[in-house]
Structure formats: C-alpha cells, structure tokens
PDB file of C-alpha atoms in Angstrom:
ATOM      1  CA  MET A   1     -10.571 -10.722  -9.555  1.00 79.00           C
ATOM      2  CA  ALA A   2     -12.793 -12.062 -12.329  1.00 79.00           C
ATOM      3  CA  ARG A   3      -9.808 -13.546 -14.158  1.00 83.00           C
ATOM      4  CA  LEU A   4      -8.370 -15.307 -11.085  1.00 84.00           C
ATOM      5  CA  PRO A   5      -9.703 -18.399  -9.282  1.00 84.00           C
ATOM      6  CA  ALA A   6     -11.669 -17.541  -6.146  1.00 82.00           C
ATOM      7  CA  SER A   7      -9.383 -19.747  -4.054  1.00 86.00           C
ATOM      8  CA  VAL A   8      -6.492 -17.261  -4.291  1.00 91.00           C
ATOM      9  CA  ASN A   9      -8.478 -14.566  -2.436  1.00 92.00           C
ATOM     10  CA  PHE A  10      -7.207 -15.262   1.081  1.00 94.00           C
ATOM     11  CA  LEU A  11      -9.209 -12.438   2.696  1.00 94.00           C
ATOM     12  CA  ALA A  12     -12.653 -13.605   1.524  1.00 94.00           C
ATOM     13  CA  PRO A  13     -13.008 -16.617   3.859  1.00 95.00           C
ATOM     14  CA  ILE A  14     -11.627 -14.650   6.814  1.00 96.00           C
ATOM     15  CA  ILE A  15     -14.142 -11.839   6.317  1.00 96.00           C
ATOM     16  CA  ALA A  16     -16.993 -14.250   5.584  1.00 96.00           C
ATOM     17  CA  GLU A  17     -16.368 -16.233   8.771  1.00 96.00           C
ATOM     18  CA  THR A  18     -16.370 -13.069  10.881  1.00 96.00           C
ATOM     19  CA  LEU A  19     -19.567 -11.724   9.319  1.00 96.00           C
ATOM     20  CA  LEU A  20     -21.395 -15.042   9.615  1.00 96.00           C
ATOM     21  CA  ASP A  21     -20.311 -15.422  13.255  1.00 96.00           C
ATOM     22  CA  ARG A  22     -21.646 -11.964  14.066  1.00 95.00           C
ATOM     23  CA  LEU A  23     -24.844 -12.628  12.182  1.00 95.00           C
ATOM     24  CA  ALA A  24     -25.346 -15.855  14.138  1.00 94.00           C
ATOM     25  CA  MET A  25     -25.382 -13.840  17.366  1.00 93.00           C
ATOM     26  CA  VAL A  26     -28.429 -11.864  16.211  1.00 93.00           C
ATOM     27  CA  THR A  27     -31.549 -13.585  17.499  1.00 88.00           C
ATOM     28  CA  ARG A  28     -33.929 -12.724  14.697  1.00 88.00           C
ATOM     29  CA  GLU A  29     -34.638 -13.716  11.114  1.00 92.00           C
ATOM     30  CA  PHE A  30     -33.974 -11.667   7.987  1.00 96.00           C
ATOM     31  CA  PRO A  31     -36.393 -12.649   5.186  1.00 97.00           C
ATOM     32  CA  ARG A  32     -34.803 -10.326   2.571  1.00 97.00           C
ATOM     33  CA  THR A  33     -31.036  -9.883   2.216  1.00 97.00           C
ATOM     34  CA  LEU A  34     -28.867  -7.731  -0.050  1.00 97.00           C
ATOM     35  CA  LEU A  35     -25.275  -8.899  -0.568  1.00 97.00           C
ATOM     36  CA  ILE A  36     -22.894  -6.295  -1.982  1.00 96.00           C
ATOM     37  CA  GLY A  37     -20.167  -8.137  -3.888  1.00 92.00           C
ATOM     38  CA  ALA A  38     -20.343 -11.372  -5.868  1.00 90.00           C
ATOM     39  CA  HIS A  39     -16.745 -12.504  -5.331  1.00 88.00           C
ATOM     40  CA  ASP A  40     -17.471 -15.020  -2.534  1.00 92.00           C
ATOM     41  CA  ALA A  41     -19.874 -17.771  -3.600  1.00 91.00           C
ATOM     42  CA  VAL A  42     -19.426 -19.561  -0.264  1.00 93.00           C
ATOM     43  CA  LEU A  43     -20.706 -16.534   1.656  1.00 95.00           C
ATOM     44  CA  ALA A  44     -23.676 -16.238  -0.712  1.00 94.00           C
ATOM     45  CA  ASP A  45     -24.505 -19.931  -0.240  1.00 95.00           C
ATOM     46  CA  ASN A  46     -24.302 -19.595   3.547  1.00 96.00           C
ATOM     47  CA  LEU A  47     -26.704 -16.663   3.476  1.00 96.00           C
ATOM     48  CA  ARG A  48     -29.130 -18.572   1.245  1.00 95.00           C
ATOM     49  CA  SER A  49     -29.029 -21.513   3.659  1.00 95.00           C
ATOM     50  CA  THR A  50     -30.696 -19.321   6.306  1.00 93.00           C
ATOM     51  CA  GLY A  51     -33.824 -19.231   4.134  1.00 94.00           C
ATOM     52  CA  THR A  52     -33.498 -15.572   3.207  1.00 96.00           C
ATOM     53  CA  ARG A  53     -34.349 -14.268  -0.267  1.00 96.00           C
ATOM     54  CA  LEU A  54     -30.926 -13.153  -1.497  1.00 97.00           C
ATOM     55  CA  THR A  55     -30.265 -10.299  -3.935  1.00 96.00           C
ATOM     56  CA  ILE A  56     -26.665  -9.704  -5.065  1.00 96.00           C
ATOM     57  CA  ILE A  57     -25.166  -6.580  -6.623  1.00 95.00           C
ATOM     58  CA  GLU A  58     -21.633  -6.376  -8.018  1.00 93.00           C
ATOM     59  CA  ALA A  59     -19.644  -3.440  -9.419  1.00 89.00           C
ATOM     60  CA  GLY A  60     -17.528  -5.605 -11.730  1.00 88.00           C
ATOM     61  CA  PRO A  61     -19.473  -6.528 -14.898  1.00 90.00           C
ATOM     62  CA  ARG A  62     -17.603  -9.821 -15.433  1.00 89.00           C
ATOM     63  CA  LEU A  63     -18.128 -10.948 -11.846  1.00 89.00           C
ATOM     64  CA  ALA A  64     -21.776  -9.908 -12.035  1.00 91.00           C
ATOM     65  CA  ALA A  65     -22.356 -11.857 -15.248  1.00 90.00           C
ATOM     66  CA  ALA A  66     -20.678 -14.982 -13.873  1.00 87.00           C
ATOM     67  CA  SER A  67     -22.750 -14.979 -10.685  1.00 86.00           C
ATOM     68  CA  GLY A  68     -26.102 -13.695 -11.910  1.00 88.00           C
ATOM     69  CA  ALA A  69     -25.738 -10.509  -9.858  1.00 93.00           C
ATOM     70  CA  THR A  70     -26.939  -7.064 -10.874  1.00 93.00           C
ATOM     71  CA  ALA A  71     -24.032  -4.936 -12.136  1.00 93.00           C
ATOM     72  CA  VAL A  72     -24.104  -1.617 -10.251  1.00 92.00           C
ATOM     73  CA  GLU A  73     -21.873   0.445  -7.988  1.00 89.00           C
ATOM     74  CA  ALA A  74     -22.897   0.556  -4.324  1.00 88.00           C
ATOM     75  CA  ASP A  75     -23.294   4.344  -4.423  1.00 87.00           C
ATOM     76  CA  ALA A  76     -25.656   4.109  -7.420  1.00 90.00           C
ATOM     77  CA  ILE A  77     -28.122   1.426  -6.264  1.00 91.00           C
ATOM     78  CA  ASP A  78     -31.654   2.100  -7.490  1.00 90.00           C
ATOM     79  CA  LEU A  79     -33.932  -0.361  -5.672  1.00 92.00           C
ATOM     80  CA  PRO A  80     -37.220   0.132  -3.780  1.00 94.00           C
ATOM     81  CA  LEU A  81     -36.961   1.802  -0.382  1.00 95.00           C
ATOM     82  CA  ALA A  82     -37.182  -0.379   2.735  1.00 95.00           C
ATOM     83  CA  SER A  83     -36.931  -3.520   0.624  1.00 96.00           C
ATOM     84  CA  PHE A  84     -34.319  -5.395   2.708  1.00 97.00           C
ATOM     85  CA  ASP A  85     -34.063  -6.593   6.290  1.00 97.00           C
ATOM     86  CA  LEU A  86     -30.323  -7.286   6.091  1.00 98.00           C
ATOM     87  CA  ILE A  87     -27.492  -5.816   4.003  1.00 98.00           C
ATOM     88  CA  VAL A  88     -24.101  -7.567   4.031  1.00 98.00           C
ATOM     89  CA  TRP A  89     -21.055  -5.796   2.572  1.00 96.00           C
ATOM     90  CA  PRO A  90     -17.893  -7.974   2.746  1.00 95.00           C
ATOM     91  CA  GLY A  91     -15.341  -5.445   1.503  1.00 90.00           C
ATOM     92  CA  GLY A  92     -15.190  -2.554  -0.938  1.00 88.00           C
ATOM     93  CA  LEU A  93     -16.796   0.372   0.878  1.00 90.00           C
ATOM     94  CA  ASP A  94     -13.442   2.159   1.027  1.00 85.00           C
ATOM     95  CA  GLY A  95     -13.004   1.951  -2.756  1.00 84.00           C
ATOM     96  CA  ILE A  96     -16.164   3.693  -3.967  1.00 87.00           C
ATOM     97  CA  ASN A  97     -16.493   7.322  -5.023  1.00 86.00           C
ATOM     98  CA  ASP A  98     -19.148   8.510  -2.570  1.00 89.00           C
ATOM     99  CA  VAL A  99     -18.949   6.721   0.791  1.00 91.00           C
ATOM    100  CA  PRO A 100     -21.507   8.898   2.644  1.00 92.00           C
ATOM    101  CA  GLY A 101     -23.834   8.714  -0.360  1.00 92.00           C
ATOM    102  CA  ALA A 102     -23.595   4.925  -0.432  1.00 93.00           C
ATOM    103  CA  LEU A 103     -24.413   4.677   3.273  1.00 95.00           C
ATOM    104  CA  VAL A 104     -27.391   7.000   2.823  1.00 95.00           C
ATOM    105  CA  ARG A 105     -28.709   4.720   0.054  1.00 94.00           C
ATOM    106  CA  LEU A 106     -28.227   1.609   2.171  1.00 96.00           C
ATOM    107  CA  ARG A 107     -29.978   3.235   5.127  1.00 96.00           C
ATOM    108  CA  ALA A 108     -32.940   3.973   2.830  1.00 95.00           C
ATOM    109  CA  LEU A 109     -32.965   0.399   1.502  1.00 96.00           C
ATOM    110  CA  LEU A 110     -33.326  -1.078   4.979  1.00 97.00           C
ATOM    111  CA  ALA A 111     -36.736  -1.702   6.471  1.00 96.00           C
ATOM    112  CA  PRO A 112     -37.218  -0.440  10.058  1.00 95.00           C
ATOM    113  CA  ASP A 113     -35.050  -2.502  12.437  1.00 94.00           C
ATOM    114  CA  GLY A 114     -33.004  -3.776   9.473  1.00 96.00           C
ATOM    115  CA  LEU A 115     -29.300  -4.492   9.903  1.00 97.00           C
ATOM    116  CA  LEU A 116     -26.259  -3.346   7.909  1.00 97.00           C
ATOM    117  CA  LEU A 117     -23.228  -5.571   8.503  1.00 97.00           C
ATOM    118  CA  GLY A 118     -19.892  -5.238   6.750  1.00 96.00           C
ATOM    119  CA  THR A 119     -16.094  -5.190   6.657  1.00 96.00           C
ATOM    120  CA  PHE A 120     -13.426  -3.304   4.739  1.00 94.00           C
ATOM    121  CA  VAL A 121      -9.649  -2.916   4.785  1.00 94.00           C
ATOM    122  CA  GLY A 122      -9.141   0.273   6.766  1.00 93.00           C
ATOM    123  CA  ASP A 123      -6.680   2.994   7.667  1.00 91.00           C
ATOM    124  CA  GLY A 124      -3.234   1.835   8.794  1.00 92.00           C
ATOM    125  CA  SER A 125      -3.173  -1.088   6.370  1.00 94.00           C
ATOM    126  CA  LEU A 126      -0.187  -1.851   4.124  1.00 94.00           C
ATOM    127  CA  PRO A 127       2.296   0.473   5.871  1.00 95.00           C
ATOM    128  CA  ARG A 128       5.379  -1.208   4.372  1.00 96.00           C
ATOM    129  CA  LEU A 129       3.966  -1.026   0.862  1.00 95.00           C
ATOM    130  CA  ARG A 130       3.209   2.653   1.359  1.00 93.00           C
ATOM    131  CA  ARG A 131       6.787   3.309   2.428  1.00 94.00           C
ATOM    132  CA  ALA A 132       8.148   1.289  -0.481  1.00 95.00           C
ATOM    133  CA  VAL A 133       6.239   3.229  -3.146  1.00 92.00           C
ATOM    134  CA  MET A 134       7.797   6.433  -1.790  1.00 92.00           C
ATOM    135  CA  ALA A 135      11.315   5.114  -2.427  1.00 91.00           C
ATOM    136  CA  GLU A 136      13.843   7.417  -4.069  1.00 92.00           C
ATOM    137  CA  GLY A 137      13.513   7.311  -7.842  1.00 92.00           C
ATOM    138  CA  VAL A 138       9.794   6.440  -7.825  1.00 90.00           C
ATOM    139  CA  ARG A 139       7.488   9.155  -9.150  1.00 88.00           C
ATOM    140  CA  PRO A 140       5.372  10.694  -6.333  1.00 87.00           C
ATOM    141  CA  ILE A 141       2.013   9.700  -7.833  1.00 84.00           C
ATOM    142  CA  ALA A 142      -1.045   8.550  -5.880  1.00 81.00           C
ATOM    143  CA  ARG A 143      -1.364   4.798  -6.367  1.00 78.00           C
ATOM    144  CA  LEU A 144      -3.456   3.798  -3.344  1.00 79.00           C
ATOM    145  CA  HIS A 145      -6.949   5.098  -2.690  1.00 76.00           C
ATOM    146  CA  PRO A 146      -7.685   6.828   0.657  1.00 80.00           C
ATOM    147  CA  GLN A 147      -8.444   4.577   3.617  1.00 86.00           C
ATOM    148  CA  ILE A 148     -11.199   5.055   6.200  1.00 89.00           C
ATOM    149  CA  ASP A 149     -10.319   4.895   9.886  1.00 87.00           C
ATOM    150  CA  LEU A 150     -12.287   3.543  12.839  1.00 88.00           C
ATOM    151  CA  ALA A 151     -13.508   6.894  14.188  1.00 90.00           C
ATOM    152  CA  ALA A 152     -14.537   8.209  10.760  1.00 91.00           C
ATOM    153  CA  MET A 153     -16.636   5.105  10.090  1.00 94.00           C
ATOM    154  CA  GLY A 154     -18.449   5.415  13.407  1.00 93.00           C
ATOM    155  CA  ASN A 155     -19.181   9.070  12.711  1.00 94.00           C
ATOM    156  CA  LEU A 156     -20.439   8.286   9.200  1.00 94.00           C
ATOM    157  CA  LEU A 157     -22.872   5.646  10.457  1.00 95.00           C
ATOM    158  CA  GLN A 158     -24.302   8.103  12.988  1.00 94.00           C
ATOM    159  CA  ARG A 159     -24.467  11.004  10.529  1.00 94.00           C
ATOM    160  CA  VAL A 160     -26.538   9.087   7.986  1.00 93.00           C
ATOM    161  CA  GLY A 161     -29.029   7.881  10.586  1.00 93.00           C
ATOM    162  CA  PHE A 162     -28.021   4.381  11.665  1.00 96.00           C
ATOM    163  CA  ALA A 163     -28.951   3.403  15.208  1.00 94.00           C
ATOM    164  CA  LEU A 164     -26.753   1.404  17.600  1.00 92.00           C
ATOM    165  CA  PRO A 165     -23.606   1.675  15.425  1.00 95.00           C
ATOM    166  CA  VAL A 166     -20.699  -0.611  16.270  1.00 95.00           C
ATOM    167  CA  VAL A 167     -17.233  -0.364  14.696  1.00 95.00           C
ATOM    168  CA  ASP A 168     -14.157  -2.389  15.646  1.00 95.00           C
ATOM    169  CA  VAL A 169     -10.894  -3.435  14.038  1.00 94.00           C
ATOM    170  CA  GLU A 170      -9.077  -6.739  13.597  1.00 95.00           C
ATOM    171  CA  ALA A 171      -5.356  -6.665  12.823  1.00 95.00           C
ATOM    172  CA  LEU A 172      -4.061  -9.283  10.407  1.00 96.00           C
ATOM    173  CA  THR A 173      -0.364  -9.790   9.627  1.00 97.00           C
ATOM    174  CA  VAL A 174       0.784 -11.597   6.478  1.00 97.00           C
ATOM    175  CA  ARG A 175       4.472 -12.308   5.781  1.00 97.00           C
ATOM    176  CA  TYR A 176       5.746 -12.104   2.208  1.00 97.00           C
ATOM    177  CA  ALA A 177       8.878 -13.425   0.532  1.00 96.00           C
ATOM    178  CA  ASP A 178       8.917 -10.395  -1.775  1.00 96.00           C
ATOM    179  CA  TRP A 179       6.901  -7.450  -3.079  1.00 96.00           C
ATOM    180  CA  PHE A 180       5.622  -9.403  -6.083  1.00 96.00           C
ATOM    181  CA  ALA A 181       3.848 -11.898  -3.800  1.00 96.00           C
ATOM    182  CA  LEU A 182       2.072  -9.005  -2.073  1.00 96.00           C
ATOM    183  CA  VAL A 183       1.008  -7.577  -5.443  1.00 94.00           C
ATOM    184  CA  ARG A 184      -0.491 -10.952  -6.411  1.00 94.00           C
ATOM    185  CA  ASP A 185      -2.512 -10.981  -3.192  1.00 94.00           C
ATOM    186  CA  LEU A 186      -3.719  -7.405  -3.691  1.00 93.00           C
ATOM    187  CA  ARG A 187      -4.971  -8.258  -7.171  1.00 91.00           C
ATOM    188  CA  ALA A 188      -6.660 -11.454  -5.974  1.00 92.00           C
ATOM    189  CA  THR A 189      -8.462  -9.656  -3.143  1.00 91.00           C
ATOM    190  CA  GLY A 190      -9.567  -6.652  -5.214  1.00 87.00           C
ATOM    191  CA  LEU A 191      -7.260  -4.286  -3.330  1.00 88.00           C
ATOM    192  CA  ALA A 192      -5.206  -3.109  -6.293  1.00 84.00           C
ATOM    193  CA  SER A 193      -5.568   0.536  -7.304  1.00 79.00           C
ATOM    194  CA  ARG A 194      -9.106   1.575  -8.205  1.00 78.00           C
ATOM    195  CA  LEU A 195      -8.247   5.209  -8.792  1.00 78.00           C
ATOM    196  CA  ALA A 196      -9.787   6.867 -11.835  1.00 77.00           C
ATOM    197  CA  PRO A 197      -8.163   7.859 -14.036  1.00 81.00           C
ATOM    198  CA  ALA A 198      -5.622   5.094 -13.474  1.00 83.00           C
ATOM    199  CA  PRO A 199      -2.135   6.353 -12.549  1.00 84.00           C
ATOM    200  CA  PRO A 200       0.651   5.913 -15.111  1.00 87.00           C
ATOM    201  CA  SER A 201       2.127   2.430 -15.169  1.00 90.00           C
ATOM    202  CA  LEU A 202       5.311   1.825 -13.208  1.00 91.00           C
ATOM    203  CA  THR A 203       8.503   1.681 -15.225  1.00 93.00           C
ATOM    204  CA  ARG A 204      10.836  -1.317 -14.908  1.00 95.00           C
ATOM    205  CA  GLU A 205      13.241   0.825 -12.889  1.00 95.00           C
ATOM    206  CA  GLU A 206      10.463   1.929 -10.504  1.00 94.00           C
ATOM    207  CA  VAL A 207       9.312  -1.668 -10.039  1.00 95.00           C
ATOM    208  CA  ALA A 208      12.861  -2.673  -9.125  1.00 96.00           C
ATOM    209  CA  ARG A 209      13.229   0.218  -6.671  1.00 96.00           C
ATOM    210  CA  ILE A 210       9.918  -0.566  -4.939  1.00 95.00           C
ATOM    211  CA  ALA A 211      10.799  -4.264  -4.696  1.00 96.00           C
ATOM    212  CA  VAL A 212      14.160  -3.414  -3.101  1.00 96.00           C
ATOM    213  CA  ALA A 213      12.565  -0.914  -0.676  1.00 96.00           C
ATOM    214  CA  PHE A 214       9.929  -3.455   0.348  1.00 96.00           C
ATOM    215  CA  GLY A 215      12.533  -6.179   0.857  1.00 96.00           C
ATOM    216  CA  ALA A 216      14.674  -3.826   2.956  1.00 96.00           C
ATOM    217  CA  GLN A 217      11.933  -3.921   5.611  1.00 97.00           C
ATOM    218  CA  ALA A 218      12.147  -7.716   5.953  1.00 96.00           C
ATOM    219  CA  ASP A 219      12.637  -9.620   9.194  1.00 96.00           C
ATOM    220  CA  PRO A 220      15.906 -11.546   9.738  1.00 96.00           C
ATOM    221  CA  ASP A 221      14.426 -14.587   7.965  1.00 96.00           C
ATOM    222  CA  GLY A 222      14.010 -12.550   4.767  1.00 95.00           C
ATOM    223  CA  ARG A 223      10.218 -12.253   4.870  1.00 97.00           C
ATOM    224  CA  THR A 224       8.418  -8.907   5.193  1.00 97.00           C
ATOM    225  CA  ALA A 225       5.445  -8.662   7.551  1.00 97.00           C
ATOM    226  CA  GLU A 226       2.627  -6.599   6.040  1.00 96.00           C
ATOM    227  CA  SER A 227      -0.446  -5.491   7.982  1.00 96.00           C
ATOM    228  CA  PHE A 228      -4.106  -5.553   7.002  1.00 96.00           C
ATOM    229  CA  ARG A 229      -6.525  -3.798   9.378  1.00 95.00           C
ATOM    230  CA  LEU A 230     -10.018  -5.208   8.902  1.00 96.00           C
ATOM    231  CA  VAL A 231     -12.652  -2.715  10.043  1.00 96.00           C
ATOM    232  CA  HIS A 232     -15.931  -4.441  10.950  1.00 96.00           C
ATOM    233  CA  PHE A 233     -19.054  -2.303  11.212  1.00 96.00           C
ATOM    234  CA  SER A 234     -22.757  -2.639  11.867  1.00 96.00           C
ATOM    235  CA  GLY A 235     -25.747  -0.353  12.242  1.00 96.00           C
ATOM    236  CA  TRP A 236     -29.524  -0.685  12.459  1.00 96.00           C
ATOM    237  CA  ALA A 237     -32.312   1.179  10.725  1.00 95.00           C
ATOM    238  CA  PRO A 238     -34.126   2.945  13.579  1.00 91.00           C
ATOM    239  CA  HIS A 239     -37.204   1.335  15.139  1.00 81.00           C
ATOM    240  CA  PRO A 240     -39.255   2.389  18.204  1.00 78.00           C
ATOM    241  CA  ASP A 241     -38.616  -0.935  19.973  1.00 71.00           C
ATOM    242  CA  GLN A 242     -34.825  -0.571  19.896  1.00 68.00           C
ATOM    243  CA  PRO A 243     -32.916   0.377  23.084  1.00 67.00           C
ATOM    244  CA  GLN A 244     -32.695   4.143  23.469  1.00 66.00           C
ATOM    245  CA  PRO A 245     -30.000   6.215  25.212  1.00 59.00           C
ATOM    246  CA  ALA A 246     -31.007   7.724  28.540  1.00 56.00           C
ATOM    247  CA  ARG A 247     -32.268  11.308  28.472  1.00 60.00           C
ATOM    248  CA  ARG A 248     -29.478  13.827  29.072  1.00 57.00           C
ATOM    249  CA  GLY A 249     -29.438  14.880  32.734  1.00 60.00           C
ATOM    250  CA  SER A 250     -31.498  11.917  33.915  1.00 59.00           C
ATOM    251  CA  GLY A 251     -28.632  10.305  35.867  1.00 59.00           C
ATOM    252  CA  THR A 252     -28.877  10.146  39.652  1.00 65.00           C
ATOM    253  CA  ALA A 253     -25.225   9.370  40.521  1.00 66.00           C
ATOM    254  CA  SER A 254     -22.549  12.073  40.628  1.00 64.00           C
ATOM    255  CA  LEU A 255     -19.393  11.451  38.600  1.00 59.00           C
ATOM    256  CA  ALA A 256     -17.483  13.803  40.918  1.00 65.00           C
ATOM    257  CA  ASP A 257     -18.544  11.727  43.948  1.00 69.00           C
ATOM    258  CA  ALA A 258     -17.572   8.501  42.177  1.00 63.00           C
ATOM    259  CA  LEU A 259     -14.064   9.852  41.475  1.00 65.00           C
ATOM    260  CA  LYS A 260     -13.420  11.002  45.040  1.00 68.00           C
ATOM    261  CA  PRO A 261     -10.752   8.911  46.829  1.00 71.00           C
ATOM    262  CA  LYS A 262     -12.210   6.525  49.357  1.00 66.00           C
ATOM    263  CA  SER A 263     -11.396   7.387  52.952  1.00 57.00           C
TER     264      SER A 263
END
C-alpha cells in the first residue's frame, strides 16, 4: 500500500463515506479521536474538519512515517486509558493477530459514552478467488487469513463490554477482466496475504492454473464478478445515561396471546 498511489485503493472512499455518514447521524461532539490506519488522508482530513483532536496509529512503518502516525499494531496500543471519545477503524481488524485483545484495548481507551466505529472485509468475501486457489495442481497452502462473520463480530463486541452494539453488512460486487486485475486491487487495498510466516510463493504453473480457474467462473461477457462483504460495526463505552434493556420479566403483554389467531 505504501508503494502505490492512494487513488488506486477503490475501497477506501467507499468505507470512508459510509463511516462519515454514520458519524454525522450521531448528535454529539467528539473532542478526541483515534484513527486506526493512515492509508486514507481524505478520511483523516474530514475528521479533523469536525474540530476534533486527531491521533493516528498505523501498523505499516512506511505509511506511518509518511503520514506522521504512530507505528503500532492495533492489538499492541499503549496509550492512556479513557483518552478518546471516538475511535474510527476503517479496515484491518480482521487481519490482526489478537482480535478480542484489540477490542479489549479499544474499549479501555474510550472514555465513558465514547464510540467505536469501524468497517472490515468480512466472511463470505472473495468466494471465486477462494475456489480458484484450490484448483487442481495448486498446493493446498493457506494463503488467505481467516474472515470474521456478522454474528461473531456482534458477540465479540458484547463479550468485551461494549454497550448498544450494532453490526451490519454491505455487499459489494466488482467485475474483473482477469485474476491479475483482482490481485492488483487486493494489494492496493491492503487485502493481500498478511499471514506470518508468509506462505511459499506461487510457482509460474500455479499462477497460470489459478488464473484459468478464476476466468472459468466468468459471466458470458468474459468478466468475473467477485464479492466483497463490508461488515460495519459500532459500540459504545458504557455510561449510566445510555438506554438500558428492560428488566427480564418486566413485560406486561403475553407473547402467547399475541400469537393466537384472531377470531
């Protein structure tokens, strides 16, 4: 990502627009904001324009140096507790080593009634690529990191103590002339393999087999439709003034009565 121009990252503006739209619906101010990821200068500028004091962290040393961000992984942040009112994470949660640990750290970094807002590419994404890399003659080696699904993310937010968690998914379809165009997009968006240690490089024969298998899934016009599932999530640091669920057993209407057929 650091070597490529930011303009080739087609996902960044889509994610940024969604996050900023959702943030605009929150009727309160956030004086202190943490942005996780320095790859989208436009998003950073938009956050600064709200008047917040913006802190940026970035796992990639080259990206961090170019943007003035602090170089650190999200699951290894060492900043004062309750020091932010808003944390924005526009992609990358699914590619770190310790997802629950990272969420625990972010929960601790939020002041009471602080908001965590983010997006990542989730489970069910890139199904045609996944089939292609399992083509006959390609070594069965893990080349894509595990993906997080909608239900797992909701459970994680609740387990680590976030209040009012919301998780939803947006399906995005992109049509490619060939497998090599998809690979270029994955590199530009930071979605190439982040497994450690890195898997062995593909041989020329394996590259050819994957390209053929990917192309075999094309539509009649010769282009292959690949899917990206963008999982959007949010959660609040608990605060006494937040809405609370009703006490168990406090309902006055009977579900059985409500389900009875009307006479």
